[in-house]
């Protein structure tokens, strides 16, 4: 297959064979009127199905009203973004901007290059979704355009179909007019407002996150069941990545981020996505992975598993310290608490444990106004918001994010860890090369929080029992 149209003209009716040689080293595109008539004819009508408006699209009505109320009188232009080239003639899988997905409810079926426009009108805004609809068979696009042609990338929906599926006024992107006064996502204020509106999830979003977590649990189950195959391979980490991805695809879904499959000392490398190492019995393997549903909501879960199925005493000691830190963060996760309290609670435990092991940390009373003592054995934060983006709401202001007050409907991770680098001379030799993170996805409720990933075992005993079960 080449990226431009190539036709075996000898197979065409004689009158259609007048070709127009293109100035290209590898293609020839017939241009004659006879060919155009020939290829445009003989196609059956396809009745357009009229799908019901999806729950995500229904929920997007209130979201548009919320941004409309914040930006009265402004023309808001929210682009889904263009398809990106990976390398010659190959593109990255398309994913629309999360702000666009949130405001439309259009997920992984979004047509690349779509744009939502909110035009100011009396009392609010009027929404129009511009996109490139299917081209008619009377154009050469459907057979000759490798970027968007139906023969090449599949059928695109019509204006009516998209309008019906999303409950929105839809229009051809060719009719989109932009102006200097438009406010776009490049505008810091609009990106910030949308990020901040996304901090509290609506019921449809929470449903999606529950689904993403459930699919992710299945992925972890699959990885454990495949452990004999994983340890037998000299790049077992990559097999873990593949097994998890297979589950995501088997669910009709994708990944929210590159899987981290980090065995032994690789677990101390926080964003280890090269995943080219072996998975060695006796080590721990840290797996940080999340299924992203077609709605584009993702889970973000980490489990650290003993490869043999049983923690060694030192592995268990470190694991239990991290678990205690996580539980301390869970204990403060309730409406009225500050987001930053989660990290403080977890780090107090980490600091206490590390000090108890005789490792060099500042004592808690010396910490006021200075960096917490987490920058050697745990260099990352304890929590981040989660939703359409794995690191969701990133444009929100500090006073609403790090210093923000927790509200029912917020979803974030709790993910403390301890990482003892293999060459860290400040720790006992038996600690070196051990990295543990436990990451759960948490919903703030009216009076506390719910661990959305509670069904994925997290205590050492439950993890060992889980592995035994999956392997039997
Ligand atoms: N998977 C990235 C993170 O845990 O933040
Ligand atoms: Mn995370
Ligand atoms: Mn993670």
Short mmCIF file of C-alpha atoms and ligand atoms in Angstrom, two decimals:
data_model
loop_
_atom_site.label_atom_id
_atom_site.label_comp_id
_atom_site.label_asym_id
_atom_site.label_seq_id
_atom_site.Cartn_x
_atom_site.Cartn_y
_atom_site.Cartn_z
CA UNK A 1 0.00 0.00 0.00
CA UNK A 2 1.20 3.49 -0.77
CA UNK A 3 -0.19 6.66 0.64
CA UNK A 4 -1.39 8.07 -2.64
CA UNK A 5 -3.90 6.47 -4.86
CA UNK A 6 -2.52 3.83 -7.19
CA UNK A 7 -4.84 2.14 -9.64
CA UNK A 8 -4.38 -0.95 -11.70
CA UNK A 9 -5.77 0.73 -14.79
CA UNK A 10 -5.59 -2.42 -16.86
CA UNK A 11 -8.47 -3.76 -14.79
CA UNK A 12 -10.72 -0.83 -15.76
CA UNK A 13 -13.14 -0.56 -18.69
CA UNK A 14 -11.24 0.51 -21.80
CA UNK A 15 -12.75 4.00 -21.96
CA UNK A 16 -11.67 4.67 -18.39
CA UNK A 17 -8.01 3.95 -18.93
CA UNK A 18 -6.87 7.42 -19.98
CA UNK A 19 -4.50 8.17 -17.12
CA UNK A 20 -2.82 11.35 -16.13
CA UNK A 21 0.73 10.61 -15.03
CA UNK A 22 1.54 12.47 -11.84
CA UNK A 23 4.98 13.93 -11.21
CA UNK A 24 5.65 11.32 -8.58
CA UNK A 25 8.05 8.43 -8.41
CA UNK A 26 5.45 5.90 -7.39
CA UNK A 27 1.90 6.87 -8.20
CA UNK A 28 -0.36 7.41 -11.11
CA UNK A 29 -3.82 8.85 -10.65
CA UNK A 30 -6.31 8.48 -13.47
CA UNK A 31 -7.89 11.87 -14.18
CA UNK A 32 -9.98 11.34 -17.26
CA UNK A 33 -13.65 12.24 -17.20
CA UNK A 34 -14.45 8.66 -18.15
CA UNK A 35 -12.56 7.32 -15.16
CA UNK A 36 -14.20 9.80 -12.82
CA UNK A 37 -17.66 8.81 -14.14
CA UNK A 38 -16.78 5.15 -13.78
CA UNK A 39 -15.54 5.28 -10.20
CA UNK A 40 -18.34 7.58 -9.08
CA UNK A 41 -21.02 5.16 -10.28
CA UNK A 42 -22.41 1.86 -9.13
CA UNK A 43 -22.55 2.51 -5.38
CA UNK A 44 -25.55 1.63 -3.24
CA UNK A 45 -27.11 4.24 -0.96
CA UNK A 46 -26.23 3.79 2.67
CA UNK A 47 -28.96 4.86 5.02
CA UNK A 48 -27.42 6.85 7.85
CA UNK A 49 -28.22 5.32 11.22
CA UNK A 50 -29.59 7.81 13.73
CA UNK A 51 -27.94 6.93 17.04
CA UNK A 52 -29.37 8.08 20.35
CA UNK A 53 -27.51 10.99 21.98
CA UNK A 54 -24.83 9.33 24.12
CA UNK A 55 -24.75 9.89 27.91
CA UNK A 56 -21.44 11.71 27.54
CA UNK A 57 -22.94 14.04 24.94
CA UNK A 58 -25.97 14.62 27.15
CA UNK A 59 -23.70 15.55 30.04
CA UNK A 60 -21.80 17.95 27.78
CA UNK A 61 -24.84 20.26 27.59
CA UNK A 62 -24.34 21.36 31.22
CA UNK A 63 -20.58 21.61 30.68
CA UNK A 64 -21.07 24.01 27.78
CA UNK A 65 -23.47 26.02 29.92
CA UNK A 66 -20.82 26.25 32.62
CA UNK A 67 -18.11 27.66 30.33
CA UNK A 68 -20.71 29.90 28.68
CA UNK A 69 -21.53 31.44 32.07
CA UNK A 70 -17.83 32.07 32.73
CA UNK A 71 -17.10 33.71 29.37
CA UNK A 72 -20.17 35.81 28.47
CA UNK A 73 -20.04 37.64 25.17
CA UNK A 74 -16.91 35.88 23.92
CA UNK A 75 -16.66 33.70 20.85
CA UNK A 76 -15.06 30.50 22.14
CA UNK A 77 -13.25 28.27 19.66
CA UNK A 78 -12.17 24.87 20.96
CA UNK A 79 -10.21 22.83 18.46
CA UNK A 80 -9.91 19.06 18.70
CA UNK A 81 -6.48 19.26 17.05
CA UNK A 82 -5.01 17.86 13.88
CA UNK A 83 -3.79 14.38 13.05
CA UNK A 84 -0.05 14.19 13.77
CA UNK A 85 2.49 12.58 11.49
CA UNK A 86 4.67 9.95 13.12
CA UNK A 87 6.93 9.37 10.14
CA UNK A 88 6.55 9.36 6.41
CA UNK A 89 3.03 8.24 5.48
CA UNK A 90 2.28 7.02 9.00
CA UNK A 91 0.36 8.96 11.64
CA UNK A 92 0.00 8.67 15.39
CA UNK A 93 -3.36 7.28 16.48
CA UNK A 94 -5.66 10.28 16.64
CA UNK A 95 -6.85 11.61 19.97
CA UNK A 96 -8.79 14.84 20.34
CA UNK A 97 -7.90 17.50 22.89
CA UNK A 98 -9.49 16.68 26.23
CA UNK A 99 -11.21 20.07 26.50
CA UNK A 100 -12.91 19.38 23.17
CA UNK A 101 -13.97 15.89 24.30
CA UNK A 102 -15.32 17.30 27.56
CA UNK A 103 -17.40 19.97 25.85
CA UNK A 104 -18.83 17.71 23.15
CA UNK A 105 -18.90 14.20 24.61
CA UNK A 106 -17.24 13.04 21.39
CA UNK A 107 -14.60 10.45 22.25
CA UNK A 108 -12.43 8.19 20.17
CA UNK A 109 -14.64 8.58 17.09
CA UNK A 110 -13.85 12.28 16.83
CA UNK A 111 -12.97 13.33 13.29
CA UNK A 112 -9.51 14.89 13.29
CA UNK A 113 -9.52 18.65 12.81
CA UNK A 114 -12.97 19.20 14.32
CA UNK A 115 -13.70 22.51 16.02
CA UNK A 116 -16.39 23.42 18.54
CA UNK A 117 -17.49 27.05 18.36
CA UNK A 118 -19.58 28.73 21.02
CA UNK A 119 -21.01 31.89 19.50
CA UNK A 120 -22.25 34.49 21.97
CA UNK A 121 -25.99 35.12 21.73
CA UNK A 122 -28.55 36.77 23.96
CA UNK A 123 -28.42 34.92 27.30
CA UNK A 124 -25.50 32.62 26.55
CA UNK A 125 -23.86 30.89 23.63
CA UNK A 126 -24.93 28.84 20.65
CA UNK A 127 -22.81 25.76 19.93
CA UNK A 128 -21.77 24.57 16.49
CA UNK A 129 -19.56 21.58 15.89
CA UNK A 130 -17.55 21.97 12.68
CA UNK A 131 -15.94 18.91 11.18
CA UNK A 132 -15.02 17.43 7.83
CA UNK A 133 -17.99 15.28 6.82
CA UNK A 134 -17.93 12.38 4.40
CA UNK A 135 -17.27 13.43 0.84
CA UNK A 136 -19.67 12.38 -1.87
CA UNK A 137 -18.75 9.75 -4.42
CA UNK A 138 -18.96 12.50 -7.01
CA UNK A 139 -15.65 13.83 -5.70
CA UNK A 140 -12.29 12.14 -6.07
CA UNK A 141 -11.67 12.41 -2.33
CA UNK A 142 -13.18 9.09 -1.39
CA UNK A 143 -10.84 7.05 -3.58
CA UNK A 144 -7.86 9.34 -4.14
CA UNK A 145 -7.16 11.08 -0.83
CA UNK A 146 -5.09 8.87 1.43
CA UNK A 147 -5.42 11.24 4.40
CA UNK A 148 -9.20 11.34 4.64
CA UNK A 149 -10.61 9.30 1.76
CA UNK A 150 -13.08 6.58 2.57
CA UNK A 151 -11.16 3.94 0.61
CA UNK A 152 -8.11 4.75 2.76
CA UNK A 153 -9.20 5.55 6.27
CA UNK A 154 -12.85 4.50 6.35
CA UNK A 155 -16.16 6.23 6.23
CA UNK A 156 -16.60 9.58 7.92
CA UNK A 157 -20.00 10.51 9.31
CA UNK A 158 -22.33 13.02 7.76
CA UNK A 159 -23.31 16.34 9.31
CA UNK A 160 -26.72 14.90 10.20
CA UNK A 161 -25.25 11.83 11.87
CA UNK A 162 -22.86 13.80 14.06
CA UNK A 163 -25.53 16.34 14.92
CA UNK A 164 -27.87 13.53 15.99
CA UNK A 165 -25.24 11.56 17.93
CA UNK A 166 -24.07 14.57 19.91
CA UNK A 167 -27.29 16.55 20.11
CA UNK A 168 -25.44 19.53 18.68
CA UNK A 169 -25.75 21.72 15.66
CA UNK A 170 -23.12 20.31 13.28
CA UNK A 171 -21.67 21.91 10.15
CA UNK A 172 -19.00 21.39 7.52
CA UNK A 173 -15.61 22.68 8.66
CA UNK A 174 -15.33 24.34 5.24
CA UNK A 175 -17.95 26.80 6.56
CA UNK A 176 -15.96 27.69 9.68
CA UNK A 177 -15.05 31.36 9.85
CA UNK A 178 -12.57 32.53 12.43
CA UNK A 179 -11.79 36.04 13.59
CA UNK A 180 -9.17 37.94 15.56
CA UNK A 181 -11.45 38.23 18.58
CA UNK A 182 -11.90 34.46 18.91
CA UNK A 183 -10.84 33.01 22.23
CA UNK A 184 -9.06 29.69 21.75
CA UNK A 185 -7.30 27.09 23.90
CA UNK A 186 -4.09 29.03 23.22
CA UNK A 187 -5.64 31.64 25.44
CA UNK A 188 -4.41 30.86 28.91
CA UNK A 189 -7.65 32.03 30.47
CA UNK A 190 -9.89 29.68 28.52
CA UNK A 191 -7.62 26.67 29.03
CA UNK A 192 -7.52 27.52 32.74
CA UNK A 193 -11.30 27.91 33.04
CA UNK A 194 -11.93 24.59 31.33
CA UNK A 195 -9.35 22.83 33.49
CA UNK A 196 -10.92 24.25 36.61
CA UNK A 197 -14.45 23.30 35.55
CA UNK A 198 -13.20 19.75 35.05
CA UNK A 199 -11.94 19.44 38.64
CA UNK A 200 -15.33 18.13 39.84
CA UNK A 201 -16.60 15.22 37.77
CA UNK A 202 -20.24 14.79 36.82
CA UNK A 203 -22.07 11.48 37.21
CA UNK A 204 -21.40 10.42 33.61
CA UNK A 205 -17.68 10.96 34.09
CA UNK A 206 -17.61 8.97 37.33
CA UNK A 207 -19.35 6.10 35.52
CA UNK A 208 -16.69 6.16 32.84
CA UNK A 209 -13.88 6.19 35.39
CA UNK A 210 -15.43 3.20 37.15
CA UNK A 211 -15.47 1.39 33.81
CA UNK A 212 -11.87 2.29 33.08
CA UNK A 213 -10.77 0.99 36.47
CA UNK A 214 -12.73 -2.26 36.00
CA UNK A 215 -11.05 -2.89 32.64
CA UNK A 216 -7.68 -2.07 34.17
CA UNK A 217 -8.26 -4.66 36.90
CA UNK A 218 -8.78 -7.24 34.18
CA UNK A 219 -5.49 -6.18 32.62
CA UNK A 220 -3.66 -6.74 35.90
CA UNK A 221 -5.36 -10.14 36.28
CA UNK A 222 -4.15 -11.07 32.80
CA UNK A 223 -0.59 -9.99 33.53
CA UNK A 224 -0.44 -12.13 36.67
CA UNK A 225 -1.86 -15.14 34.82
CA UNK A 226 0.81 -14.69 32.13
CA UNK A 227 3.72 -14.48 34.59
CA UNK A 228 5.33 -17.82 33.56
CA UNK A 229 5.51 -16.56 29.95
CA UNK A 230 6.74 -13.19 31.18
CA UNK A 231 9.62 -14.55 33.27
CA UNK A 232 10.63 -16.92 30.48
CA UNK A 233 11.26 -14.03 28.07
CA UNK A 234 14.47 -12.00 28.10
CA UNK A 235 12.35 -8.87 27.66
CA UNK A 236 9.61 -9.90 30.04
CA UNK A 237 8.72 -6.28 30.81
CA UNK A 238 7.68 -5.87 27.22
CA UNK A 239 5.50 -8.97 27.47
CA UNK A 240 3.74 -7.37 30.46
CA UNK A 241 3.13 -4.27 28.36
CA UNK A 242 1.74 -6.43 25.55
CA UNK A 243 -0.52 -8.49 27.80
CA UNK A 244 -1.99 -5.35 29.34
CA UNK A 245 -2.45 -3.72 25.94
CA UNK A 246 -4.13 -6.87 24.64
CA UNK A 247 -6.68 -6.53 27.43
CA UNK A 248 -7.27 -2.86 26.60
CA UNK A 249 -7.86 -3.72 22.94
CA UNK A 250 -9.96 -6.78 23.84
CA UNK A 251 -12.25 -4.40 25.71
CA UNK A 252 -12.47 -2.25 22.58
CA UNK A 253 -10.38 0.37 24.32
CA UNK A 254 -6.90 1.86 24.45
CA UNK A 255 -4.35 3.02 27.00
CA UNK A 256 -4.42 6.35 28.82
CA UNK A 257 -0.62 6.51 28.87
CA UNK A 258 2.40 4.38 28.12
CA UNK A 259 2.49 1.36 30.43
CA UNK A 260 5.31 1.29 32.95
CA UNK A 261 6.48 -2.30 33.40
CA UNK A 262 9.46 -2.00 35.70
CA UNK A 263 11.08 -5.06 37.17
CA UNK A 264 13.71 -5.04 39.91
CA UNK A 265 15.78 -1.83 39.93
CA UNK A 266 13.83 -0.42 36.97
CA UNK A 267 11.05 0.25 39.48
CA UNK A 268 13.24 3.07 40.82
CA UNK A 269 13.01 4.84 37.45
CA UNK A 270 9.71 6.66 37.73
CA UNK A 271 8.75 6.83 34.07
CA UNK A 272 10.32 3.58 32.93
CA UNK A 273 8.48 2.95 29.67
CA UNK A 274 11.32 1.41 27.69
CA UNK A 275 10.20 -1.89 29.20
CA UNK A 276 13.01 -3.91 27.69
CA UNK A 277 14.28 -5.72 30.77
CA UNK A 278 13.73 -9.23 32.09
CA UNK A 279 11.29 -9.98 34.91
CA UNK A 280 13.32 -11.95 37.40
CA UNK A 281 11.91 -14.30 40.05
CA UNK A 282 12.82 -12.94 43.48
CA UNK A 283 12.41 -9.31 42.36
CA UNK A 284 9.39 -7.06 42.59
CA UNK A 285 7.77 -5.82 39.41
CA UNK A 286 6.08 -2.43 39.41
CA UNK A 287 3.28 -2.09 36.88
CA UNK A 288 1.67 1.31 36.31
CA UNK A 289 -1.05 1.03 33.68
CA UNK A 290 -4.47 2.34 32.79
CA UNK A 291 -7.16 1.47 30.27
CA UNK A 292 -8.66 4.47 28.48
CA UNK A 293 -12.26 3.85 27.42
CA UNK A 294 -13.69 5.01 24.05
CA UNK A 295 -15.01 8.05 25.95
CA UNK A 296 -11.30 8.83 26.61
CA UNK A 297 -11.56 8.55 30.40
CA UNK A 298 -8.61 6.65 31.84
CA UNK A 299 -7.65 4.76 34.95
CA UNK A 300 -4.19 5.15 36.48
CA UNK A 301 -3.27 2.20 38.69
CA UNK A 302 0.02 0.91 40.05
CA UNK A 303 0.60 -2.40 41.71
CA UNK A 304 3.97 -3.72 42.80
CA UNK A 305 4.01 -7.48 42.73
CA UNK A 306 6.45 -10.13 43.92
CA UNK A 307 7.39 -12.04 40.79
CA UNK A 308 7.48 -15.37 42.63
CA UNK A 309 4.14 -14.64 44.29
CA UNK A 310 5.61 -14.09 47.77
CA UNK A 311 7.23 -10.96 49.23
CA UNK A 312 10.62 -11.38 50.89
CA UNK A 313 10.78 -9.92 54.43
CA UNK A 314 12.56 -6.75 53.28
CA UNK A 315 10.26 -6.31 50.29
CA UNK A 316 7.26 -6.67 52.57
CA UNK A 317 8.66 -4.15 55.05
CA UNK A 318 9.08 -1.52 52.34
CA UNK A 319 5.72 -2.39 50.79
CA UNK A 320 3.94 -2.05 54.14
CA UNK A 321 5.51 1.37 54.70
CA UNK A 322 4.17 2.57 51.35
CA UNK A 323 0.76 1.07 52.09
CA UNK A 324 0.65 2.86 55.43
CA UNK A 325 1.49 6.12 53.68
CA UNK A 326 -1.31 5.54 51.17
CA UNK A 327 -3.78 4.74 53.95
CA UNK A 328 -2.80 7.95 55.74
CA UNK A 329 -3.65 9.90 52.58
CA UNK A 330 -6.96 8.04 52.24
CA UNK A 331 -7.79 9.01 55.83
CA UNK A 332 -7.63 12.73 55.03
CA UNK A 333 -9.40 12.51 51.65
CA UNK A 334 -12.76 14.09 52.42
CA UNK A 335 -14.64 17.26 51.57
CA UNK A 336 -13.09 20.29 53.20
CA UNK A 337 -9.54 18.91 53.29
CA UNK A 338 -6.93 20.54 51.06
CA UNK A 339 -5.49 18.65 48.15
CA UNK A 340 -2.00 19.24 49.51
CA UNK A 341 -2.97 17.50 52.78
CA UNK A 342 -2.88 14.18 50.92
CA UNK A 343 0.81 14.56 50.23
CA UNK A 344 1.57 15.83 53.72
CA UNK A 345 -0.21 12.85 55.28
CA UNK A 346 1.58 10.33 53.08
CA UNK A 347 4.96 11.97 53.52
CA UNK A 348 4.66 12.10 57.28
CA UNK A 349 4.46 8.30 57.22
CA UNK A 350 7.27 7.96 54.68
CA UNK A 351 9.46 10.27 56.78
CA UNK A 352 8.69 8.35 59.95
CA UNK A 353 9.47 4.99 58.34
CA UNK A 354 12.63 6.18 56.70
CA UNK A 355 13.80 7.75 59.93
CA UNK A 356 12.93 4.54 61.76
CA UNK A 357 15.20 2.65 59.41
CA UNK A 358 18.00 5.04 60.29
CA UNK A 359 18.13 6.70 56.88
CA UNK A 360 19.14 10.34 56.58
CA UNK A 361 16.02 12.51 56.53
CA UNK A 362 15.29 15.86 58.07
CA UNK A 363 13.18 15.48 61.21
CA UNK A 364 9.59 16.63 60.77
CA UNK A 365 9.97 19.66 63.10
CA UNK A 366 12.79 21.03 60.93
CA UNK A 367 10.68 21.01 57.81
CA UNK A 368 8.51 24.07 58.13
CA UNK A 369 8.86 26.26 55.08
CA UNK A 370 11.30 23.93 53.36
CA UNK A 371 10.98 21.12 50.91
CA UNK A 372 9.60 17.99 52.48
CA UNK A 373 12.11 15.16 52.96
CA UNK A 374 10.80 13.25 50.00
CA UNK A 375 13.27 14.20 47.36
CA UNK A 376 15.57 11.25 47.64
CA UNK A 377 13.41 8.20 48.25
CA UNK A 378 10.18 9.57 46.78
CA UNK A 379 10.67 12.36 44.29
CA UNK A 380 7.09 12.67 43.08
CA UNK A 381 3.85 14.01 44.47
CA UNK A 382 1.29 11.74 46.13
CA UNK A 383 -1.72 12.72 44.06
CA UNK A 384 -2.95 14.23 40.83
CA UNK A 385 -6.41 14.74 39.42
CA UNK A 386 -7.60 12.05 37.01
CA UNK A 387 -10.19 12.05 34.25
CA UNK A 388 -9.89 12.55 30.52
CA UNK A 389 -6.19 13.14 31.04
CA UNK A 390 -4.17 10.92 33.28
CA UNK A 391 -2.78 14.13 34.76
CA UNK A 392 -6.10 15.93 34.57
CA UNK A 393 -6.92 19.61 34.99
CA UNK A 394 -3.27 20.60 34.67
CA UNK A 395 -4.10 24.19 33.73
CA UNK A 396 -6.05 24.85 36.93
CA UNK A 397 -4.60 27.54 39.17
CA UNK A 398 -2.59 26.49 42.19
CA UNK A 399 -5.23 27.87 44.55
CA UNK A 400 -7.78 25.45 43.09
CA UNK A 401 -5.41 22.53 42.57
CA UNK A 402 -2.56 22.11 45.04
CA UNK A 403 -4.08 24.54 47.54
CA UNK A 404 -7.65 23.69 46.57
CA UNK A 405 -10.29 22.31 48.90
CA UNK A 406 -11.62 18.82 48.16
CA UNK A 407 -15.21 18.60 46.98
CA UNK A 408 -17.51 15.64 46.31
CA UNK A 409 -17.01 14.49 42.73
CA UNK A 410 -13.28 15.13 42.55
CA UNK A 411 -11.27 12.14 41.37
CA UNK A 412 -7.55 11.82 41.94
CA UNK A 413 -4.86 9.27 42.55
CA UNK A 414 -3.21 8.36 45.82
CA UNK A 415 0.17 6.96 44.88
CA UNK A 416 2.98 7.15 47.39
CA UNK A 417 6.13 5.17 46.78
CA UNK A 418 9.58 4.39 48.06
CA UNK A 419 12.44 3.99 45.65
CA UNK A 420 15.88 2.89 46.75
CA UNK A 421 18.23 3.33 43.84
CA UNK A 422 20.63 0.42 43.27
CA UNK A 423 23.62 2.72 43.84
CA UNK A 424 22.31 4.68 46.82
CA UNK A 425 24.97 4.43 49.50
CA UNK A 426 22.71 6.02 52.13
CA UNK A 427 20.56 2.90 52.39
CA UNK A 428 21.35 -0.62 53.58
CA UNK A 429 22.43 -2.92 50.80
CA UNK A 430 19.31 -5.07 51.16
CA UNK A 431 17.13 -2.04 50.27
CA UNK A 432 19.02 -1.13 47.12
CA UNK A 433 17.24 -1.72 43.85
CA UNK A 434 13.79 -2.00 45.45
CA UNK A 435 11.06 0.34 44.24
CA UNK A 436 7.47 0.18 45.42
CA UNK A 437 4.50 2.30 44.43
CA UNK A 438 0.85 1.63 45.24
CA UNK A 439 -1.53 3.77 43.21
CA UNK A 440 -5.29 3.89 43.56
CA UNK A 441 -7.99 6.05 41.98
CA UNK A 442 -10.14 7.86 44.49
CA UNK A 443 -13.53 9.60 44.35
CA UNK A 444 -14.41 12.22 46.97
CA UNK A 445 -17.89 11.48 48.33
CA UNK A 446 -20.25 13.57 50.49
CA UNK A 447 -18.54 12.54 53.69
CA UNK A 448 -15.27 10.87 52.77
CA UNK A 449 -13.91 9.07 49.77
CA UNK A 450 -14.35 5.89 47.78
CA UNK A 451 -11.41 3.89 46.51
CA UNK A 452 -12.55 3.20 42.94
CA UNK A 453 -9.80 0.60 42.59
CA UNK A 454 -10.53 -1.22 45.85
CA UNK A 455 -11.23 -4.43 43.90
CA UNK A 456 -7.58 -4.61 42.87
CA UNK A 457 -5.76 -6.20 45.82
CA UNK A 458 -3.35 -3.88 47.63
CA UNK A 459 -2.35 -5.33 51.01
CA UNK A 460 0.64 -7.70 50.88
CA UNK A 461 -1.45 -10.68 52.00
CA UNK A 462 -4.18 -9.89 49.48
CA UNK A 463 -1.60 -9.43 46.72
CA UNK A 464 -0.05 -12.83 47.47
CA UNK A 465 -3.49 -14.48 47.54
CA UNK A 466 -4.41 -12.74 44.26
CA UNK A 467 -1.29 -14.03 42.54
CA UNK A 468 -1.91 -17.55 43.86
CA UNK A 469 -5.49 -17.40 42.58
CA UNK A 470 -4.63 -16.07 39.14
CA UNK A 471 -1.95 -18.69 38.64
CA UNK A 472 -4.02 -21.67 39.75
N1 LIG B 1 1.09 6.88 35.35
C1 LIG B 1 1.58 8.17 35.65
C2 LIG B 1 1.30 8.55 37.01
O1 LIG B 1 1.10 7.70 37.83
O2 LIG B 1 1.18 9.69 37.33
MN1 LIG B 2 -0.65 8.66 38.68
MN1 LIG B 3 0.35 5.83 37.39
#
